Amino acid sequence: MESGMPRTDGDTSVYPSHVMKTASPRVLIADDQPDVLEALRLLLKGDGYQIESATSTSGISDALDAREFDTVLMDLNYTRDTTSGAEGLELVSRIHAMDPMLPVVVMTAWGSIELAVEAMRRGARDFVQKPWENPRLLSIVRTQVELGRSLRKEQRLEAENNLLRADGRPTLIAQAPAMQPILQLMARVGPSDANVLITGEHGTGKEVVARMLHALSNRASKPMVTVNVGGLAEGVFESEMFGHVKGAFTDAKTDRVGRFELADGGTLFLDEIANVPLTQQAKLLRVLETGELERVGSSKTHRVDVRILSATNANLSEEVTAGRFRGDLLFRLNTIEIQLPPLRDRREDISPLAAHFLNMHAKRYRKHLTGFDGAAIQILREHPWPGNVRELDHTVERAVLMAQKSTVAAADLGLAATSTGGLQTPRLEDMSMEEVESFLIRKALRRFGNNVSQAANALGLSRSALYRRMQRHGI
Ligand SMILES: Nc1ncnc2c1ncn2[C@@H]1O[C@H](COP(=O)(O)OP(=O)(O)OP(=O)(O)O)[C@@H](O)[C@H]1O
Ligand SMILES: [Mg+2]
C-alpha cells in the first residue's frame, strides 16, 4: 500500500518490509536463563524467524501488548529455584483468554510431563522438554506458526462472508470512443499495486471499475472490501476501519476485526471518500503512510498490506483548495486517477448497456423479451441520463416489468419525450411522496448542472442527505 508506484513485474522489492505480510514469522522466546535464550535465538534465527525475547512473565505480557507474534515459546518457571511452573501456567491461561489464535509452546524440564499436560489443558498448543533436540523444536515452531496463520485467516474469512459480494469479474461495457483510453489505463494499472482514485458523476460505474481493477490484480484471489467511508458516523469510523478490542467501549463485547485487516492481502475500496471529515482523514492517512494500525482500545500494532482504491463524485482538488480535504491524503490516493465520463458523453454505450440490462432483468423477472422497438431505442439514445448508467439500469428494469409484448415499447420506458429532457412536469396529485421527492431532486440537479452541493443547498438538504436520497431513487 505504501508504494505509490505501480508494480511492473513480480518483484516485490518496492515494498518496505514492514508492510509485507509474508515477512518472516515473529517468535517471542521467554526464559529466565540468558544462555537458554541465546541458544534459542541462534537456532531460530538460522531458520529465518524474527526473534524477540523476554526474561519474565511481565516481559512476555509487555511484548504481547506491543506487537503481533506468530508463536510464543516460553519456559514455565521465572523465579530462581522454583519448579512448580505456577507463574508460567497462569500466564498461559491469560494469553489464551486474550488471544486464542496465538500459538503458545511451553518448555518444561525433562520428566515433568504433568506440567506440560496442564499447560496444554490451559491452552498451550505443544511443549518441548529441556534439553531439547534442535530438529524437533524447529519442527514444532514451524507447525505452530503455520497453524496460527491459517487459524487467523479463517477468522478473517468468516468475518468477510457478510461483507463480500460474489466474486468473479463484473461486466464492464465500454465500446464508446471516450472509454477507450480508460480501458487502456485500466489494463495497465489493474495488475499493479498502485492506489487508484476513480472519479465521475453518480452512477457512471465507479464501483464497477474498482471491482474490475481488483479482478485484474494479483490480489484477485483475496478479498476486495468495500466501505462507504463517507457514510460512516464519526463515532463508529475508527472501530469500523481499524477494529476494536473487547471492552474498548461499552458496546465492545468482543474483539472486532476492522475493514483494513479484513482487506489484508487484498484491496480496500473507499467509496465516497470526499465525504470523510478532516479528523478521520488524518487517521486514514496515518495507516496509508505506515501500513500499521491499532485496534481501538489496544496499543498493539498490526501490519496490513492493502491496495487502496477510492471513489468520489466530487472534485478533490477543489476540495483541497477549499480546505475540506487534506492534500497529503489526496496525494496518497491518486497515484493514478481514472475519470469516468457521464453517459451523455459516451452515447455509443447506451444501446449495448440497455441490451445488457434488458437481458439481466428479463432473466430475473422471467420475462421473454427480445429487445427494444425502434421508438424505444430512439428515446434511450436521446435521453440526457443525469443519473448515468444507474438511471439507465433502473429505467430498463421498470420497462421490463411494464412490457406487454416481446419487445420493450417507448411507453414502457416511462421517459418523457426528448424535448423536455426527460423531465416533463407531471401532475403532483398523481404522484406518490416518493415520486415527488425523486422528481424534485432530478429537477434541482438539472438546474445546477448536476452539481450536488448546489442542488442540496437549493433543496435545503446536506450533501450527504441528498446523496442518500439519490441512491434510494436510483439517480
Ligand atoms: N460500464 C458498465 N457496464 C455495465 N454495467 C455498468 C457499467 N457502469 C455502471 N454499470 C452498472 O450501473 C450501476 C451503477 O454503477 P456503479 O454503482 O458502479 O456507479 P457509481 O459511479 O459507483 O455510482 P455512485 O457514485 O452513485 O456510487 C451498477 O448497477 C453497475 O453494475
Ligand atoms: Mg458507487
Coordinates of C-alpha atoms and ligand atoms in Angstrom, one line a residue:
M1 CA 0.0 0.0 0.0
E2 CA 2.8 2.3 0.8
S3 CA 4.5 2.2 -2.5
G4 CA 2.8 4.7 -4.7
M5 CA 4.3 3.3 -7.9
P6 CA 2.7 0.6 -10.0
R7 CA 4.5 -2.7 -9.8
T8 CA 5.8 -3.7 -13.1
D9 CA 6.7 -7.3 -12.6
G10 CA 6.8 -9.9 -9.9
D11 CA 9.4 -8.0 -8.0
T12 CA 8.2 -7.2 -4.5
S13 CA 11.2 -5.2 -3.5
V14 CA 9.4 -1.9 -4.0
Y15 CA 7.6 -2.6 -0.7
P16 CA 9.1 -1.6 2.5
S17 CA 9.5 -4.7 4.6
H18 CA 7.0 -3.6 7.3
V19 CA 4.0 -3.9 5.0
M20 CA 4.9 -7.4 3.8
K21 CA 2.5 -9.8 5.4
T22 CA 4.7 -12.6 4.2
A23 CA 7.6 -11.2 6.2
S24 CA 9.4 -13.8 8.3
P25 CA 7.3 -15.0 11.2
R26 CA 8.0 -13.4 14.5
V27 CA 8.6 -15.6 17.5
L28 CA 8.7 -14.5 21.1
I29 CA 11.0 -16.6 23.3
A30 CA 11.0 -16.4 27.0
D31 CA 13.2 -17.9 29.7
D32 CA 14.9 -16.5 32.8
Q33 CA 18.3 -18.0 31.7
P34 CA 20.3 -15.9 29.3
D35 CA 22.2 -18.9 27.9
V36 CA 18.9 -20.7 27.0
L37 CA 17.6 -17.6 25.3
E38 CA 20.9 -17.2 23.3
A39 CA 20.8 -20.8 22.1
L40 CA 17.1 -20.5 21.1
R41 CA 17.8 -17.2 19.3
L42 CA 20.7 -18.7 17.3
L43 CA 18.7 -21.7 16.4
L44 CA 15.5 -19.9 15.3
K45 CA 17.3 -17.1 13.5
G46 CA 19.1 -19.7 11.4
D47 CA 15.6 -20.9 10.4
G48 CA 14.5 -17.5 9.3
Y49 CA 12.5 -16.2 12.2
Q50 CA 12.5 -12.8 13.7
I51 CA 13.1 -13.2 17.4
E52 CA 12.2 -11.1 20.4
S53 CA 12.9 -12.3 23.9
A54 CA 11.6 -11.8 27.4
T55 CA 13.1 -12.9 30.8
S56 CA 10.0 -12.6 33.0
T57 CA 6.2 -13.1 32.8
S58 CA 5.7 -9.3 32.8
G59 CA 8.2 -9.1 30.0
I60 CA 6.1 -11.5 28.0
S61 CA 2.9 -9.6 28.6
D62 CA 4.5 -6.3 27.6
A63 CA 5.9 -7.8 24.4
L64 CA 2.5 -9.3 23.5
D65 CA 0.8 -6.0 24.2
A66 CA 3.1 -4.1 21.9
R67 CA 3.3 -6.4 18.9
E68 CA 1.8 -9.2 17.0
F69 CA 3.6 -12.6 17.2
D70 CA 3.2 -15.8 15.2
T71 CA 4.2 -18.0 18.1
V72 CA 5.3 -17.8 21.7
L73 CA 7.9 -20.3 23.0
M74 CA 8.1 -19.9 26.8
D75 CA 9.5 -21.5 29.9
L76 CA 7.2 -22.1 32.8
N77 CA 9.5 -21.0 35.7
Y78 CA 10.8 -17.5 36.2
T79 CA 11.7 -17.2 39.8
R80 CA 15.0 -18.7 40.9
D81 CA 14.7 -22.2 42.4
T82 CA 11.1 -22.7 41.6
T83 CA 10.0 -25.6 39.5
S84 CA 6.2 -25.6 40.1
G85 CA 5.6 -23.8 36.8
A86 CA 2.7 -21.9 38.5
E87 CA 3.8 -18.5 37.1
G88 CA 4.0 -19.8 33.6
L89 CA 0.7 -21.8 33.8
E90 CA -1.0 -18.7 35.0
L91 CA 0.3 -16.7 32.0
V92 CA -0.6 -19.4 29.5
S93 CA -4.2 -19.1 30.7
R94 CA -4.1 -15.4 30.4
I95 CA -2.6 -15.4 26.9
H96 CA -5.2 -18.0 25.7
A97 CA -8.0 -15.8 27.0
M98 CA -6.7 -12.7 25.3
D99 CA -5.8 -14.2 22.0
P100 CA -7.0 -17.8 21.5
M101 CA -5.4 -17.8 18.0
L102 CA -1.9 -17.2 19.2
P103 CA 0.1 -20.5 19.4
V104 CA 1.9 -21.0 22.7
V105 CA 4.6 -23.7 23.1
V106 CA 5.9 -24.3 26.6
M107 CA 9.2 -25.6 27.7
T108 CA 9.5 -27.9 30.7
A109 CA 12.2 -29.8 32.3
W110 CA 12.7 -33.5 31.4
G111 CA 10.3 -35.7 33.3
S112 CA 7.8 -33.1 34.2
I113 CA 5.1 -34.3 31.8
E114 CA 2.3 -33.5 34.1
L115 CA 3.2 -29.8 33.9
A116 CA 3.2 -30.0 30.1
V117 CA -0.2 -31.6 30.2
E118 CA -1.5 -29.0 32.5
A119 CA -0.2 -26.2 30.2
M120 CA -1.9 -27.8 27.2
R121 CA -5.1 -28.0 29.2
R122 CA -4.9 -24.3 29.7
G123 CA -4.4 -23.6 26.0
A124 CA -0.8 -24.2 25.1
R125 CA -0.6 -25.9 21.7
D126 CA 2.5 -28.0 22.3
F127 CA 5.5 -28.5 24.5
V128 CA 9.2 -29.2 24.3
Q129 CA 11.3 -30.8 27.0
K130 CA 14.7 -29.4 28.0
P131 CA 17.3 -30.0 26.9
W132 CA 15.6 -30.1 23.6
E133 CA 16.6 -31.6 20.3
N134 CA 17.0 -28.9 17.7
P135 CA 15.2 -30.6 14.8
R136 CA 12.2 -31.4 17.0
L137 CA 12.0 -27.9 18.4
L138 CA 12.2 -26.3 14.9
S139 CA 9.5 -28.6 13.5
I140 CA 7.2 -27.7 16.4
V141 CA 7.7 -24.0 15.9
R142 CA 7.2 -24.3 12.2
T143 CA 4.0 -26.2 12.6
Q144 CA 2.6 -23.8 15.1
V145 CA 3.4 -20.7 13.1
E146 CA 1.6 -22.2 10.1
L147 CA -1.3 -23.4 12.1
G148 CA -1.7 -20.0 13.8
R149 CA -1.6 -18.2 10.5
S150 CA -4.3 -20.4 9.0
L151 CA -6.5 -20.0 12.0
R152 CA -6.2 -16.3 11.8
K153 CA -7.1 -16.4 8.2
E154 CA -10.1 -18.5 8.9
Q155 CA -11.3 -16.0 11.5
R156 CA -10.9 -13.3 8.9
L157 CA -12.7 -15.2 6.2
E158 CA -15.7 -15.8 8.5
A159 CA -15.9 -12.1 9.1
E160 CA -15.6 -11.4 5.4
N161 CA -18.6 -13.5 4.5
N162 CA -21.1 -10.8 5.3
L163 CA -19.2 -8.2 3.5
L164 CA -18.3 -9.6 0.3
R165 CA -20.3 -9.8 -2.9
A166 CA -20.0 -12.8 -5.2
D167 CA -16.6 -12.5 -6.8
G168 CA -15.7 -13.0 -10.4
R169 CA -15.3 -10.3 -12.9
P170 CA -18.0 -7.6 -13.1
T171 CA -19.4 -6.7 -16.5
L172 CA -18.0 -3.5 -17.9
I173 CA -19.5 -2.3 -21.1
A174 CA -17.3 0.2 -22.7
Q175 CA -17.5 0.5 -26.5
A176 CA -17.7 4.3 -26.8
P177 CA -14.5 6.0 -28.1
A178 CA -14.5 8.1 -24.8
M179 CA -14.0 4.9 -22.9
Q180 CA -11.0 3.5 -24.8
P181 CA -8.3 5.5 -23.0
I182 CA -9.9 4.4 -19.8
L183 CA -9.8 0.7 -20.8
Q184 CA -6.2 1.0 -21.7
L185 CA -5.3 2.7 -18.4
M186 CA -7.2 0.0 -16.5
A187 CA -5.3 -2.7 -18.3
R188 CA -2.0 -1.0 -17.4
V189 CA -2.7 -0.2 -13.7
G190 CA -5.0 -3.0 -12.9
P191 CA -2.3 -5.6 -12.3
S192 CA -0.1 -3.2 -10.3
D193 CA -0.5 -2.3 -6.7
A194 CA -0.9 1.4 -7.4
N195 CA -3.6 3.3 -5.5
V196 CA -6.3 4.4 -7.9
L197 CA -8.8 7.2 -7.4
I198 CA -11.9 6.8 -9.6
T199 CA -13.9 9.9 -10.2
G200 CA -17.1 10.6 -12.1
E201 CA -20.7 11.6 -11.6
H202 CA -23.1 9.4 -9.8
G203 CA -24.0 6.2 -11.5
T204 CA -21.1 6.3 -14.0
G205 CA -19.7 2.9 -12.9
K206 CA -17.0 3.8 -10.4
E207 CA -17.6 0.7 -8.3
V208 CA -17.7 -1.5 -11.4
V209 CA -14.3 -0.1 -12.4
A210 CA -13.0 -0.7 -8.9
R211 CA -14.1 -4.3 -8.9
M212 CA -12.6 -4.7 -12.3
L213 CA -9.2 -3.3 -11.2
H214 CA -9.2 -5.7 -8.3
A215 CA -10.1 -8.6 -10.6
L216 CA -7.2 -7.7 -12.8
S217 CA -4.7 -7.6 -10.0
N218 CA -2.7 -10.4 -8.5
R219 CA -4.8 -9.8 -5.3
A220 CA -7.8 -11.1 -7.2
S221 CA -8.0 -14.3 -5.1
K222 CA -8.0 -12.1 -1.9
P223 CA -11.0 -10.1 -0.8
M224 CA -12.0 -6.7 -2.0
V225 CA -13.6 -5.0 0.9
T226 CA -15.9 -2.0 0.2
V227 CA -16.6 0.7 2.7
N228 CA -18.7 3.7 2.2
V229 CA -16.4 5.8 4.2
G230 CA -18.4 9.0 3.6
G231 CA -21.4 7.4 5.3
L232 CA -19.7 6.3 8.5
A233 CA -20.7 8.2 11.5
E234 CA -18.0 9.9 13.5
G235 CA -18.4 7.6 16.4
V236 CA -18.0 4.3 14.6
F237 CA -15.4 5.3 12.0
E238 CA -12.3 4.1 13.9
S239 CA -13.9 0.9 15.1
E240 CA -15.2 0.0 11.6
M241 CA -12.0 0.8 9.9
F242 CA -9.4 -0.4 12.4
G243 CA -11.4 -2.8 14.6
H244 CA -11.6 -2.7 18.4
V245 CA -10.8 -5.0 21.3
K246 CA -13.2 -6.3 23.8
G247 CA -14.0 -3.6 26.4
A248 CA -12.7 -0.7 24.4
F249 CA -16.1 0.9 24.9
T250 CA -19.4 0.0 26.4
D251 CA -20.7 -1.9 23.4
A252 CA -17.5 -3.7 22.6
K253 CA -18.5 -7.1 23.9
T254 CA -15.9 -9.0 21.8
D255 CA -12.9 -8.2 19.7
R256 CA -13.7 -6.9 16.2
V257 CA -11.6 -7.0 13.1
G258 CA -11.7 -3.7 11.2
R259 CA -12.0 -3.3 7.4
F260 CA -8.3 -2.7 6.9
E261 CA -7.5 -6.0 8.4
L262 CA -10.3 -7.7 6.6
A263 CA -8.8 -6.5 3.3
D264 CA -5.3 -7.6 4.3
G265 CA -3.5 -9.0 1.3
G266 CA -6.3 -7.7 -0.9
T267 CA -8.0 -4.5 -1.9
L268 CA -9.8 -1.9 0.2
F269 CA -12.3 0.2 -1.7
L270 CA -13.1 3.5 0.0
D271 CA -16.3 4.8 -1.5
E272 CA -17.5 8.5 -1.2
I273 CA -14.0 9.4 0.0
A274 CA -14.7 13.2 -0.3
N275 CA -17.3 13.0 2.5
V276 CA -14.8 11.9 5.1
P277 CA -14.4 14.6 7.7
L278 CA -10.9 16.1 8.3
T279 CA -10.3 14.4 11.7
Q280 CA -10.9 11.0 10.1
Q281 CA -8.8 11.9 7.1
A282 CA -5.9 12.2 9.4
K283 CA -6.4 8.7 10.8
L284 CA -6.7 7.2 7.3
L285 CA -3.6 9.0 6.2
R286 CA -1.6 7.5 9.1
V287 CA -2.4 4.0 8.1
L288 CA -1.8 4.7 4.4
E289 CA 1.6 6.1 5.2
T290 CA 2.8 3.4 7.6
G291 CA 0.8 0.3 6.8
E292 CA 0.3 0.0 10.5
L293 CA -2.8 0.4 12.7
E294 CA -4.0 -0.2 16.2
R295 CA -7.4 -1.6 17.1
V296 CA -9.4 0.8 19.2
G297 CA -8.6 0.2 22.9
S298 CA -5.3 -1.6 22.1
S299 CA -1.8 -0.3 21.7
K300 CA -0.7 -3.3 19.8
T301 CA 0.4 -2.5 16.3
H302 CA -1.0 -4.6 13.4
R303 CA 0.6 -4.5 10.0
V304 CA -1.6 -4.6 6.9
D305 CA -0.8 -5.0 3.2
V306 CA -3.7 -3.4 1.4
R307 CA -4.2 -1.8 -2.0
I308 CA -6.4 1.2 -1.8
L309 CA -8.9 2.1 -4.5
S310 CA -11.2 5.1 -3.8
A311 CA -14.0 6.8 -5.5
T312 CA -15.8 10.1 -5.4
N313 CA -18.0 12.3 -7.5
A314 CA -16.5 15.4 -6.0
N315 CA -13.6 17.3 -7.4
L316 CA -11.0 16.5 -4.8
S317 CA -8.5 19.2 -6.0
E318 CA -11.2 21.8 -5.4
E319 CA -11.9 20.2 -2.0
V320 CA -8.3 20.5 -1.1
T321 CA -8.2 24.2 -2.2
A322 CA -11.3 24.8 -0.1
G323 CA -9.6 23.3 2.9
R324 CA -12.0 20.4 3.2
F325 CA -9.7 17.7 2.0
R326 CA -6.1 17.0 3.0
G327 CA -3.7 17.4 0.1
D328 CA -1.3 14.8 1.6
L329 CA -4.2 12.3 1.7
L330 CA -5.2 13.0 -1.9
F331 CA -1.6 12.5 -2.9
R332 CA -1.7 9.0 -1.3
L333 CA -4.9 8.1 -3.0
N334 CA -4.5 9.3 -6.6
T335 CA -1.3 7.7 -7.7
I336 CA -3.4 7.1 -10.8
E337 CA -6.7 8.8 -11.4
I338 CA -9.4 7.4 -13.6
Q339 CA -12.1 9.8 -14.7
L340 CA -15.3 8.3 -15.9
P341 CA -17.3 10.3 -18.4
P342 CA -21.0 10.8 -17.9
L343 CA -23.2 8.6 -20.1
R344 CA -24.3 11.7 -22.2
D345 CA -20.6 11.9 -23.3
R346 CA -20.5 8.2 -24.4
R347 CA -23.8 7.7 -26.1
E348 CA -22.4 4.8 -28.2
D349 CA -22.6 2.8 -25.0
I350 CA -26.3 3.4 -24.4
S351 CA -27.6 0.6 -26.7
P352 CA -25.2 -2.1 -25.5
L353 CA -25.8 -1.2 -21.9
A354 CA -29.6 -1.2 -22.4
A355 CA -29.4 -4.6 -24.1
H356 CA -27.3 -5.9 -21.2
F357 CA -29.7 -4.6 -18.6
L358 CA -32.7 -6.0 -20.6
N359 CA -31.1 -9.4 -20.6
M360 CA -30.3 -9.3 -17.0
H361 CA -33.7 -8.1 -15.8
A362 CA -35.7 -10.3 -18.2
K363 CA -33.9 -13.3 -16.7
R364 CA -34.5 -12.1 -13.2
Y365 CA -38.2 -11.5 -13.8
R366 CA -38.6 -14.5 -16.1
K367 CA -40.0 -12.5 -19.0
H368 CA -39.3 -13.3 -22.6
L369 CA -38.1 -10.1 -24.2
T370 CA -36.1 -9.9 -27.4
G371 CA -35.2 -6.2 -27.4
F372 CA -36.4 -2.7 -27.7
D373 CA -38.6 -1.4 -30.6
G374 CA -37.3 1.5 -32.8
A375 CA -39.0 4.3 -30.9
A376 CA -37.8 3.0 -27.6
I377 CA -34.2 2.9 -28.8
Q378 CA -34.6 6.4 -30.1
I379 CA -35.8 7.7 -26.7
L380 CA -33.0 5.9 -24.9
R381 CA -30.4 7.4 -27.2
E382 CA -31.6 10.9 -26.7
H383 CA -32.4 11.0 -23.0
P384 CA -29.9 13.1 -21.1
W385 CA -29.3 10.5 -18.4
P386 CA -28.5 12.8 -15.5
G387 CA -28.3 9.6 -13.3
N388 CA -26.0 8.0 -15.8
V389 CA -25.7 4.2 -16.1
R390 CA -27.6 3.5 -12.9
E391 CA -30.6 5.5 -14.2
L392 CA -30.5 3.6 -17.4
D393 CA -30.4 0.3 -15.4
H394 CA -33.4 1.3 -13.4
T395 CA -35.3 2.6 -16.4
V396 CA -34.8 -0.7 -18.2
E397 CA -35.7 -2.7 -15.1
R398 CA -39.0 -0.8 -14.9
A399 CA -39.6 -1.2 -18.6
V400 CA -39.0 -5.0 -18.4
L401 CA -41.8 -5.2 -15.8
M402 CA -44.1 -3.0 -17.8
A403 CA -43.6 -4.6 -21.2
Q404 CA -46.6 -6.5 -22.6
K405 CA -45.2 -7.6 -25.9
S406 CA -42.0 -9.4 -26.8
T407 CA -40.2 -6.1 -27.3
V408 CA -40.0 -3.1 -25.0
A409 CA -42.1 -0.2 -26.4
A410 CA -41.4 3.5 -25.9
A411 CA -44.3 3.9 -23.5
D412 CA -42.8 1.1 -21.2
L413 CA -39.8 3.3 -20.6
G414 CA -41.7 5.9 -18.7
L415 CA -39.4 8.6 -20.0
A416 CA -40.6 11.9 -21.4
A417 CA -40.2 12.9 -25.0
T418 CA -36.7 14.2 -25.6
S419 CA -37.5 17.9 -26.0
T420 CA -38.2 18.2 -22.2
G421 CA -35.0 16.4 -21.5
G422 CA -36.9 13.6 -19.8
L423 CA -38.4 15.7 -17.1
Q424 CA -41.8 16.7 -18.2
T425 CA -43.9 18.2 -15.3
P426 CA -46.2 15.5 -14.1
R427 CA -49.4 16.4 -12.1
L428 CA -48.4 16.4 -8.5
E429 CA -51.7 14.9 -7.4
D430 CA -51.0 11.9 -9.5
M431 CA -47.7 11.2 -7.7
S432 CA -46.7 9.5 -4.5
M433 CA -44.5 11.2 -2.0
E434 CA -41.6 9.1 -3.2
E435 CA -42.1 10.2 -6.8
V436 CA -42.4 13.8 -5.8
E437 CA -39.1 13.6 -4.0
S438 CA -37.4 11.9 -6.8
F439 CA -38.8 14.5 -9.3
L440 CA -37.7 17.5 -7.2
I441 CA -34.2 16.0 -6.8
R442 CA -33.8 15.4 -10.5
K443 CA -35.1 18.9 -11.3
A444 CA -32.7 20.5 -8.8
L445 CA -29.8 18.5 -10.2
R446 CA -30.6 19.6 -13.8
R447 CA -31.0 23.2 -12.7
F448 CA -27.5 23.2 -11.3
G449 CA -25.8 21.1 -14.0
N450 CA -25.6 18.1 -11.7
N451 CA -23.6 20.0 -9.1
V452 CA -24.7 18.1 -6.0
S453 CA -23.6 20.7 -3.4
Q454 CA -25.7 23.4 -5.1
A455 CA -28.7 21.2 -5.6
A456 CA -28.5 20.1 -2.0
N457 CA -28.4 23.7 -0.9
A458 CA -31.4 24.6 -3.0
L459 CA -33.4 21.6 -1.6
G460 CA -32.4 22.5 2.0
L461 CA -30.5 19.2 2.5
S462 CA -27.0 18.4 3.5
R463 CA -24.9 16.9 0.7
S464 CA -24.8 13.5 2.3
A465 CA -28.6 13.6 2.9
L466 CA -29.1 14.3 -0.8
Y467 CA -26.7 11.5 -1.8
R468 CA -28.6 9.1 0.3
R469 CA -31.8 10.1 -1.3
M470 CA -30.3 10.0 -4.8
Q471 CA -29.1 6.5 -4.1
R472 CA -32.5 5.5 -3.0
H473 CA -34.2 6.8 -6.1
G474 CA -31.5 5.4 -8.3
I475 CA -30.4 8.8 -9.6
Ligands
LIG1 N1 -19.8 0.1 -18.0 C1 -20.8 -0.6 -17.3 N2 -21.1 -1.8 -17.8 C2 -22.1 -2.5 -17.2 N3 -22.8 -2.0 -16.1 C3 -22.4 -0.8 -15.6 C4 -21.4 -0.1 -16.2 N4 -21.3 1.1 -15.5 C5 -22.2 1.0 -14.5 N5 -22.9 -0.1 -14.5 C6 -24.0 -0.5 -13.6 O1 -24.6 0.7 -13.2 C7 -24.9 0.7 -11.9 C8 -24.2 1.9 -11.2 O2 -22.8 1.7 -11.3 P1 -21.8 2.0 -10.0 O3 -22.5 1.6 -8.8 O4 -20.5 1.4 -10.3 O5 -21.8 3.6 -10.1 P2 -21.0 4.6 -9.2 O6 -20.3 5.5 -10.1 O7 -20.3 3.9 -8.2 O8 -22.2 5.4 -8.6 P3 -22.3 6.3 -7.3 O9 -21.5 7.5 -7.4 O10 -23.8 6.6 -7.2 O11 -21.9 5.4 -6.2 C9 -24.5 -0.6 -11.3 O12 -25.6 -1.4 -11.3 C10 -23.5 -1.1 -12.3 O13 -23.4 -2.5 -12.4
MG2 MG -20.6 3.9 -6.1

